[in-house]
């Protein structure tokens, strides 16, 4: 029998943002204010009448609630709300440019900071969950789920791009930002904006398999309206995982 209420701190949990993974939740009490992100492929059930649910790969903010059942969820509590601009350096997060080889001049000038990344668990997508993940071809596939936090200061464009070796989505933790889509890599071709407030999970963008490998997305970026912290969830396909 699977262990109930199996919980552990994520490796980027810190004095500002407390983050943990809970698997097999059953009558699990949440104290205070919590951002709850369902990373399972079944609903999270919240105690109450009528009972409420968090759909797969969706999130909400719960206060002093009880989770009746959950396959897997990330729970985040914000411990500090002031001085966000200093947090990345205080916590020792590197600038994104220092985490990649041969950064461009644009990336070198980008004030974007990334926490360490946590290897969460394995997730198998099936049926509706595969559709929610933006690509029905992922039905029956198993993924290694990874997560990290990002920080960017007010009025930061966080780089327009369209190719990933993984499927991704994001949850706003602090501040207000936007996920933006473009027709090309130029900012003036903006076609869509999704506003991101604390506790909101961006719906997966539709993607296709790329001929050179990975997943091809519409051109997109995160834009920070204020000083922002957000969580990125990456689903990395495991070799030979498709039925």
PDB file of C-alpha atoms in Angstrom:
ATOM      1  CA  UNK A   1       0.000   0.000   0.000  1.00  0.00           C
ATOM      2  CA  UNK A   2       1.310   3.452  -0.904  1.00  0.00           C
ATOM      3  CA  UNK A   3       2.400   5.657   1.985  1.00  0.00           C
ATOM      4  CA  UNK A   4      -0.180   8.276   2.925  1.00  0.00           C
ATOM      5  CA  UNK A   5       0.740  11.916   3.429  1.00  0.00           C
ATOM      6  CA  UNK A   6       4.305  11.378   2.259  1.00  0.00           C
ATOM      7  CA  UNK A   7       5.861  14.837   2.437  1.00  0.00           C
ATOM      8  CA  UNK A   8       9.262  16.400   1.921  1.00  0.00           C
ATOM      9  CA  UNK A   9      10.695  19.883   1.533  1.00  0.00           C
ATOM     10  CA  UNK A  10      11.704  20.854  -1.992  1.00  0.00           C
ATOM     11  CA  UNK A  11      15.376  21.699  -2.342  1.00  0.00           C
ATOM     12  CA  UNK A  12      14.647  25.365  -3.104  1.00  0.00           C
ATOM     13  CA  UNK A  13      12.511  25.842   0.019  1.00  0.00           C
ATOM     14  CA  UNK A  14      13.997  28.774   1.928  1.00  0.00           C
ATOM     15  CA  UNK A  15      13.419  31.523   4.472  1.00  0.00           C
ATOM     16  CA  UNK A  16      11.186  33.392   2.012  1.00  0.00           C
ATOM     17  CA  UNK A  17       9.212  30.641   0.258  1.00  0.00           C
ATOM     18  CA  UNK A  18       8.414  27.367   2.023  1.00  0.00           C
ATOM     19  CA  UNK A  19       7.757  24.639  -0.573  1.00  0.00           C
ATOM     20  CA  UNK A  20       7.000  20.958  -0.134  1.00  0.00           C
ATOM     21  CA  UNK A  21       5.794  17.971  -2.126  1.00  0.00           C
ATOM     22  CA  UNK A  22       2.956  15.882  -0.697  1.00  0.00           C
ATOM     23  CA  UNK A  23       2.114  12.523  -2.275  1.00  0.00           C
ATOM     24  CA  UNK A  24      -0.788  10.268  -1.343  1.00  0.00           C
ATOM     25  CA  UNK A  25      -2.537  12.978   0.670  1.00  0.00           C
ATOM     26  CA  UNK A  26      -5.429  11.798   2.836  1.00  0.00           C
ATOM     27  CA  UNK A  27      -7.238  14.083   5.325  1.00  0.00           C
ATOM     28  CA  UNK A  28      -4.215  16.369   5.100  1.00  0.00           C
ATOM     29  CA  UNK A  29      -4.621  19.619   7.071  1.00  0.00           C
ATOM     30  CA  UNK A  30      -3.252  22.869   5.680  1.00  0.00           C
ATOM     31  CA  UNK A  31      -2.597  25.658   8.178  1.00  0.00           C
ATOM     32  CA  UNK A  32      -2.629  29.310   7.233  1.00  0.00           C
ATOM     33  CA  UNK A  33      -2.449  30.516   3.641  1.00  0.00           C
ATOM     34  CA  UNK A  34      -1.157  28.026   1.048  1.00  0.00           C
ATOM     35  CA  UNK A  35      -0.752  27.902  -2.718  1.00  0.00           C
ATOM     36  CA  UNK A  36      -1.715  24.354  -3.729  1.00  0.00           C
ATOM     37  CA  UNK A  37      -0.635  23.102  -7.166  1.00  0.00           C
ATOM     38  CA  UNK A  38      -2.028  19.753  -8.318  1.00  0.00           C
ATOM     39  CA  UNK A  39       0.706  17.928 -10.265  1.00  0.00           C
ATOM     40  CA  UNK A  40      -1.136  14.600 -10.365  1.00  0.00           C
ATOM     41  CA  UNK A  41      -3.324  13.363 -13.218  1.00  0.00           C
ATOM     42  CA  UNK A  42      -6.377  13.064 -10.942  1.00  0.00           C
ATOM     43  CA  UNK A  43      -8.271  15.773  -9.058  1.00  0.00           C
ATOM     44  CA  UNK A  44      -7.330  17.029  -5.601  1.00  0.00           C
ATOM     45  CA  UNK A  45     -10.408  16.840  -3.364  1.00  0.00           C
ATOM     46  CA  UNK A  46     -10.957  19.525  -0.709  1.00  0.00           C
ATOM     47  CA  UNK A  47     -13.117  18.800   2.340  1.00  0.00           C
ATOM     48  CA  UNK A  48     -16.365  20.746   2.565  1.00  0.00           C
ATOM     49  CA  UNK A  49     -20.002  20.765   1.512  1.00  0.00           C
ATOM     50  CA  UNK A  50     -20.243  20.683  -1.391  1.00  0.00           C
ATOM     51  CA  UNK A  51     -16.782  19.197  -1.870  1.00  0.00           C
ATOM     52  CA  UNK A  52     -14.453  21.264  -4.051  1.00  0.00           C
ATOM     53  CA  UNK A  53     -11.760  20.030  -6.438  1.00  0.00           C
ATOM     54  CA  UNK A  54      -8.514  21.203  -7.984  1.00  0.00           C
ATOM     55  CA  UNK A  55      -8.169  19.859 -11.510  1.00  0.00           C
ATOM     56  CA  UNK A  56      -4.890  18.298 -12.726  1.00  0.00           C
ATOM     57  CA  UNK A  57      -2.161  20.901 -13.333  1.00  0.00           C
ATOM     58  CA  UNK A  58      -4.294  23.644 -11.782  1.00  0.00           C
ATOM     59  CA  UNK A  59      -3.733  25.594  -8.585  1.00  0.00           C
ATOM     60  CA  UNK A  60      -5.534  27.703  -6.029  1.00  0.00           C
ATOM     61  CA  UNK A  61      -4.923  29.450  -2.702  1.00  0.00           C
ATOM     62  CA  UNK A  62      -6.377  27.676   0.337  1.00  0.00           C
ATOM     63  CA  UNK A  63      -6.637  28.972   3.902  1.00  0.00           C
ATOM     64  CA  UNK A  64      -6.868  26.504   6.810  1.00  0.00           C
ATOM     65  CA  UNK A  65      -8.273  23.786   4.554  1.00  0.00           C
ATOM     66  CA  UNK A  66      -8.247  19.985   4.632  1.00  0.00           C
ATOM     67  CA  UNK A  67      -7.261  17.966   1.569  1.00  0.00           C
ATOM     68  CA  UNK A  68      -9.385  14.825   1.485  1.00  0.00           C
ATOM     69  CA  UNK A  69      -7.266  13.166  -1.192  1.00  0.00           C
ATOM     70  CA  UNK A  70      -4.497  14.030  -3.630  1.00  0.00           C
ATOM     71  CA  UNK A  71      -2.173  11.963  -5.761  1.00  0.00           C
ATOM     72  CA  UNK A  72       0.612  14.568  -5.774  1.00  0.00           C
ATOM     73  CA  UNK A  73       0.658  18.282  -5.012  1.00  0.00           C
ATOM     74  CA  UNK A  74       3.102  21.091  -4.369  1.00  0.00           C
ATOM     75  CA  UNK A  75       2.230  23.275  -1.377  1.00  0.00           C
ATOM     76  CA  UNK A  76       3.857  26.698  -1.101  1.00  0.00           C
ATOM     77  CA  UNK A  77       3.697  29.173   1.764  1.00  0.00           C
ATOM     78  CA  UNK A  78       5.159  32.666   1.409  1.00  0.00           C
ATOM     79  CA  UNK A  79       6.925  33.623   4.630  1.00  0.00           C
ATOM     80  CA  UNK A  80       8.057  37.123   3.644  1.00  0.00           C
ATOM     81  CA  UNK A  81       6.380  39.685   1.399  1.00  0.00           C
ATOM     82  CA  UNK A  82       8.777  42.630   1.528  1.00  0.00           C
ATOM     83  CA  UNK A  83      12.110  43.221  -0.162  1.00  0.00           C
ATOM     84  CA  UNK A  84      11.657  40.803  -3.060  1.00  0.00           C
ATOM     85  CA  UNK A  85      14.317  42.548  -5.135  1.00  0.00           C
ATOM     86  CA  UNK A  86      17.018  41.485  -2.674  1.00  0.00           C
ATOM     87  CA  UNK A  87      15.887  37.891  -2.266  1.00  0.00           C
ATOM     88  CA  UNK A  88      17.639  36.352  -5.261  1.00  0.00           C
ATOM     89  CA  UNK A  89      21.054  37.587  -4.146  1.00  0.00           C
ATOM     90  CA  UNK A  90      20.335  36.918  -0.461  1.00  0.00           C
ATOM     91  CA  UNK A  91      19.335  33.330  -1.229  1.00  0.00           C
ATOM     92  CA  UNK A  92      22.296  32.815  -3.543  1.00  0.00           C
ATOM     93  CA  UNK A  93      20.313  32.229  -6.728  1.00  0.00           C
ATOM     94  CA  UNK A  94      22.530  32.641  -9.806  1.00  0.00           C
ATOM     95  CA  UNK A  95      21.632  34.816 -12.747  1.00  0.00           C
ATOM     96  CA  UNK A  96      20.253  32.722 -15.584  1.00  0.00           C
ATOM     97  CA  UNK A  97      23.213  33.726 -17.787  1.00  0.00           C
ATOM     98  CA  UNK A  98      25.576  31.883 -15.427  1.00  0.00           C
ATOM     99  CA  UNK A  99      23.652  28.608 -15.735  1.00  0.00           C
ATOM    100  CA  UNK A 100      24.038  28.165 -19.511  1.00  0.00           C
ATOM    101  CA  UNK A 101      26.935  27.944 -21.940  1.00  0.00           C
ATOM    102  CA  UNK A 102      27.608  30.714 -24.465  1.00  0.00           C
ATOM    103  CA  UNK A 103      24.898  33.167 -23.333  1.00  0.00           C
ATOM    104  CA  UNK A 104      24.001  35.874 -25.825  1.00  0.00           C
ATOM    105  CA  UNK A 105      24.473  39.564 -25.064  1.00  0.00           C
ATOM    106  CA  UNK A 106      20.720  39.814 -24.442  1.00  0.00           C
ATOM    107  CA  UNK A 107      20.829  37.000 -21.884  1.00  0.00           C
ATOM    108  CA  UNK A 108      23.938  38.454 -20.210  1.00  0.00           C
ATOM    109  CA  UNK A 109      21.991  41.661 -19.575  1.00  0.00           C
ATOM    110  CA  UNK A 110      18.860  39.895 -18.348  1.00  0.00           C
ATOM    111  CA  UNK A 111      18.156  40.316 -14.575  1.00  0.00           C
ATOM    112  CA  UNK A 112      16.607  36.847 -14.346  1.00  0.00           C
ATOM    113  CA  UNK A 113      17.507  34.556 -11.429  1.00  0.00           C
ATOM    114  CA  UNK A 114      16.855  30.848 -10.963  1.00  0.00           C
ATOM    115  CA  UNK A 115      16.760  28.694  -7.845  1.00  0.00           C
ATOM    116  CA  UNK A 116      18.061  25.148  -7.691  1.00  0.00           C
ATOM    117  CA  UNK A 117      15.846  22.569  -9.396  1.00  0.00           C
ATOM    118  CA  UNK A 118      14.083  19.766  -7.541  1.00  0.00           C
ATOM    119  CA  UNK A 119      13.509  16.311  -9.043  1.00  0.00           C
ATOM    120  CA  UNK A 120       9.927  15.901  -7.888  1.00  0.00           C
ATOM    121  CA  UNK A 121       8.530  12.554  -8.989  1.00  0.00           C
ATOM    122  CA  UNK A 122       7.444  10.618 -12.068  1.00  0.00           C
ATOM    123  CA  UNK A 123       4.113  11.521 -13.661  1.00  0.00           C
ATOM    124  CA  UNK A 124       2.196   9.423 -16.183  1.00  0.00           C
ATOM    125  CA  UNK A 125      -0.154  11.376 -18.426  1.00  0.00           C
ATOM    126  CA  UNK A 126      -3.340   9.679 -19.530  1.00  0.00           C
ATOM    127  CA  UNK A 127      -6.603  10.760 -21.113  1.00  0.00           C
ATOM    128  CA  UNK A 128      -7.710  14.244 -20.097  1.00  0.00           C
ATOM    129  CA  UNK A 129      -4.394  14.981 -18.351  1.00  0.00           C
ATOM    130  CA  UNK A 130      -2.545  14.553 -21.656  1.00  0.00           C
ATOM    131  CA  UNK A 131      -4.938  17.012 -23.291  1.00  0.00           C
ATOM    132  CA  UNK A 132      -4.416  19.473 -20.433  1.00  0.00           C
ATOM    133  CA  UNK A 133      -0.652  19.199 -20.955  1.00  0.00           C
ATOM    134  CA  UNK A 134      -1.082  20.651 -24.435  1.00  0.00           C
ATOM    135  CA  UNK A 135      -0.258  17.606 -26.562  1.00  0.00           C
ATOM    136  CA  UNK A 136      -2.578  14.570 -26.915  1.00  0.00           C
ATOM    137  CA  UNK A 137       0.398  12.576 -28.244  1.00  0.00           C
ATOM    138  CA  UNK A 138       1.678  12.455 -24.656  1.00  0.00           C
ATOM    139  CA  UNK A 139      -1.202  10.140 -23.661  1.00  0.00           C
ATOM    140  CA  UNK A 140       0.348   7.129 -21.939  1.00  0.00           C
ATOM    141  CA  UNK A 141       3.790   8.720 -21.578  1.00  0.00           C
ATOM    142  CA  UNK A 142       5.705   8.950 -18.314  1.00  0.00           C
ATOM    143  CA  UNK A 143       7.636  12.086 -17.418  1.00  0.00           C
ATOM    144  CA  UNK A 144      10.222  13.083 -14.847  1.00  0.00           C
ATOM    145  CA  UNK A 145       8.699  16.128 -13.153  1.00  0.00           C
ATOM    146  CA  UNK A 146      11.098  18.887 -12.087  1.00  0.00           C
ATOM    147  CA  UNK A 147      10.429  22.284 -10.512  1.00  0.00           C
ATOM    148  CA  UNK A 148      12.294  25.465  -9.666  1.00  0.00           C
ATOM    149  CA  UNK A 149      11.587  29.082  -8.796  1.00  0.00           C
ATOM    150  CA  UNK A 150      12.404  32.142 -10.897  1.00  0.00           C
ATOM    151  CA  UNK A 151      12.808  35.783  -9.881  1.00  0.00           C
ATOM    152  CA  UNK A 152      12.747  38.876 -12.098  1.00  0.00           C
ATOM    153  CA  UNK A 153      12.422  42.544 -11.093  1.00  0.00           C
ATOM    154  CA  UNK A 154       9.709  44.909 -12.230  1.00  0.00           C
ATOM    155  CA  UNK A 155       9.347  45.527 -16.003  1.00  0.00           C
ATOM    156  CA  UNK A 156      11.528  42.598 -17.114  1.00  0.00           C
ATOM    157  CA  UNK A 157      11.049  40.814 -20.443  1.00  0.00           C
ATOM    158  CA  UNK A 158      12.234  37.270 -19.712  1.00  0.00           C
ATOM    159  CA  UNK A 159      13.253  36.239 -23.237  1.00  0.00           C
ATOM    160  CA  UNK A 160      11.011  35.238 -26.150  1.00  0.00           C
ATOM    161  CA  UNK A 161      11.564  31.588 -27.135  1.00  0.00           C
ATOM    162  CA  UNK A 162       9.671  28.660 -28.662  1.00  0.00           C
ATOM    163  CA  UNK A 163      11.558  25.381 -28.135  1.00  0.00           C
ATOM    164  CA  UNK A 164      11.984  23.215 -25.035  1.00  0.00           C
ATOM    165  CA  UNK A 165      13.183  19.649 -24.402  1.00  0.00           C
ATOM    166  CA  UNK A 166      10.258  19.367 -21.959  1.00  0.00           C
ATOM    167  CA  UNK A 167       6.616  20.350 -21.448  1.00  0.00           C
ATOM    168  CA  UNK A 168       6.220  23.307 -19.105  1.00  0.00           C
ATOM    169  CA  UNK A 169       3.777  25.393 -17.139  1.00  0.00           C
ATOM    170  CA  UNK A 170       4.080  28.068 -14.437  1.00  0.00           C
ATOM    171  CA  UNK A 171       2.465  29.127 -11.162  1.00  0.00           C
ATOM    172  CA  UNK A 172       2.650  32.688  -9.856  1.00  0.00           C
ATOM    173  CA  UNK A 173       3.984  32.856  -6.296  1.00  0.00           C
ATOM    174  CA  UNK A 174       4.519  36.579  -5.628  1.00  0.00           C
ATOM    175  CA  UNK A 175       3.912  39.765  -7.570  1.00  0.00           C
ATOM    176  CA  UNK A 176       2.006  40.165 -10.826  1.00  0.00           C
ATOM    177  CA  UNK A 177       3.231  39.083 -14.246  1.00  0.00           C
ATOM    178  CA  UNK A 178       2.053  37.846 -17.627  1.00  0.00           C
ATOM    179  CA  UNK A 179       2.645  34.915 -19.930  1.00  0.00           C
ATOM    180  CA  UNK A 180       2.745  36.341 -23.437  1.00  0.00           C
ATOM    181  CA  UNK A 181       2.487  34.747 -26.897  1.00  0.00           C
ATOM    182  CA  UNK A 182       3.901  36.198 -30.119  1.00  0.00           C
ATOM    183  CA  UNK A 183       3.735  35.488 -33.844  1.00  0.00           C
ATOM    184  CA  UNK A 184       7.528  35.799 -34.149  1.00  0.00           C
ATOM    185  CA  UNK A 185      10.476  36.481 -31.839  1.00  0.00           C
ATOM    186  CA  UNK A 186       9.756  40.221 -32.050  1.00  0.00           C
ATOM    187  CA  UNK A 187       7.898  41.909 -29.157  1.00  0.00           C
ATOM    188  CA  UNK A 188       5.700  43.941 -31.511  1.00  0.00           C
ATOM    189  CA  UNK A 189       4.039  40.704 -32.741  1.00  0.00           C
ATOM    190  CA  UNK A 190       2.288  40.105 -29.388  1.00  0.00           C
ATOM    191  CA  UNK A 191      -0.927  38.096 -29.873  1.00  0.00           C
ATOM    192  CA  UNK A 192      -2.045  36.967 -26.396  1.00  0.00           C
ATOM    193  CA  UNK A 193      -1.494  37.706 -22.712  1.00  0.00           C
ATOM    194  CA  UNK A 194      -2.391  35.608 -19.675  1.00  0.00           C
ATOM    195  CA  UNK A 195      -2.321  37.631 -16.464  1.00  0.00           C
ATOM    196  CA  UNK A 196      -0.553  35.893 -13.572  1.00  0.00           C
ATOM    197  CA  UNK A 197      -1.554  36.698  -9.978  1.00  0.00           C
ATOM    198  CA  UNK A 198      -0.379  34.790  -6.871  1.00  0.00           C
ATOM    199  CA  UNK A 199      -1.818  31.274  -6.760  1.00  0.00           C
ATOM    200  CA  UNK A 200      -2.665  31.127 -10.481  1.00  0.00           C
ATOM    201  CA  UNK A 201      -1.367  28.312 -12.716  1.00  0.00           C
ATOM    202  CA  UNK A 202      -0.945  29.137 -16.378  1.00  0.00           C
ATOM    203  CA  UNK A 203      -2.792  26.640 -18.603  1.00  0.00           C
ATOM    204  CA  UNK A 204      -0.342  24.601 -20.666  1.00  0.00           C
ATOM    205  CA  UNK A 205       0.275  26.060 -24.111  1.00  0.00           C
ATOM    206  CA  UNK A 206      -0.387  23.677 -26.991  1.00  0.00           C
ATOM    207  CA  UNK A 207       2.814  22.225 -28.405  1.00  0.00           C
ATOM    208  CA  UNK A 208       3.991  19.724 -31.003  1.00  0.00           C
ATOM    209  CA  UNK A 209       6.942  17.386 -31.264  1.00  0.00           C
ATOM    210  CA  UNK A 210       9.832  19.059 -33.093  1.00  0.00           C
ATOM    211  CA  UNK A 211      11.685  17.239 -35.880  1.00  0.00           C
ATOM    212  CA  UNK A 212      15.016  17.859 -34.113  1.00  0.00           C
ATOM    213  CA  UNK A 213      13.621  16.687 -30.767  1.00  0.00           C
ATOM    214  CA  UNK A 214      11.860  18.440 -27.928  1.00  0.00           C
ATOM    215  CA  UNK A 215       8.605  20.365 -28.047  1.00  0.00           C
ATOM    216  CA  UNK A 216       7.780  23.286 -30.322  1.00  0.00           C
ATOM    217  CA  UNK A 217       5.680  26.015 -28.700  1.00  0.00           C
ATOM    218  CA  UNK A 218       4.321  29.304 -29.970  1.00  0.00           C
ATOM    219  CA  UNK A 219       6.823  32.099 -29.400  1.00  0.00           C
ATOM    220  CA  UNK A 220       6.314  33.089 -25.765  1.00  0.00           C
ATOM    221  CA  UNK A 221       7.853  34.697 -22.706  1.00  0.00           C
ATOM    222  CA  UNK A 222       7.177  35.630 -19.088  1.00  0.00           C
ATOM    223  CA  UNK A 223       6.903  39.369 -18.386  1.00  0.00           C
ATOM    224  CA  UNK A 224       7.218  40.728 -14.830  1.00  0.00           C
ATOM    225  CA  UNK A 225       4.914  43.702 -14.194  1.00  0.00           C
ATOM    226  CA  UNK A 226       6.202  43.918 -10.606  1.00  0.00           C
ATOM    227  CA  UNK A 227       9.044  42.210  -8.773  1.00  0.00           C
ATOM    228  CA  UNK A 228       7.989  38.585  -9.260  1.00  0.00           C
ATOM    229  CA  UNK A 229       8.643  35.058  -8.078  1.00  0.00           C
ATOM    230  CA  UNK A 230       7.046  32.217 -10.017  1.00  0.00           C
ATOM    231  CA  UNK A 231       7.367  28.451 -10.128  1.00  0.00           C
ATOM    232  CA  UNK A 232       8.191  26.500 -13.282  1.00  0.00           C
ATOM    233  CA  UNK A 233       7.076  22.881 -13.650  1.00  0.00           C
ATOM    234  CA  UNK A 234       8.965  20.897 -16.295  1.00  0.00           C
ATOM    235  CA  UNK A 235       7.855  17.472 -17.547  1.00  0.00           C
ATOM    236  CA  UNK A 236      10.792  15.637 -19.143  1.00  0.00           C
ATOM    237  CA  UNK A 237       9.796  12.578 -21.215  1.00  0.00           C
ATOM    238  CA  UNK A 238      11.396   9.333 -20.080  1.00  0.00           C
ATOM    239  CA  UNK A 239      12.884   7.141 -22.798  1.00  0.00           C
ATOM    240  CA  UNK A 240      10.620   4.294 -23.871  1.00  0.00           C
ATOM    241  CA  UNK A 241       7.754   5.510 -21.695  1.00  0.00           C
ATOM    242  CA  UNK A 242       5.031   5.493 -24.362  1.00  0.00           C
ATOM    243  CA  UNK A 243       2.582   2.599 -24.383  1.00  0.00           C
TER     244      UNK A 243
END
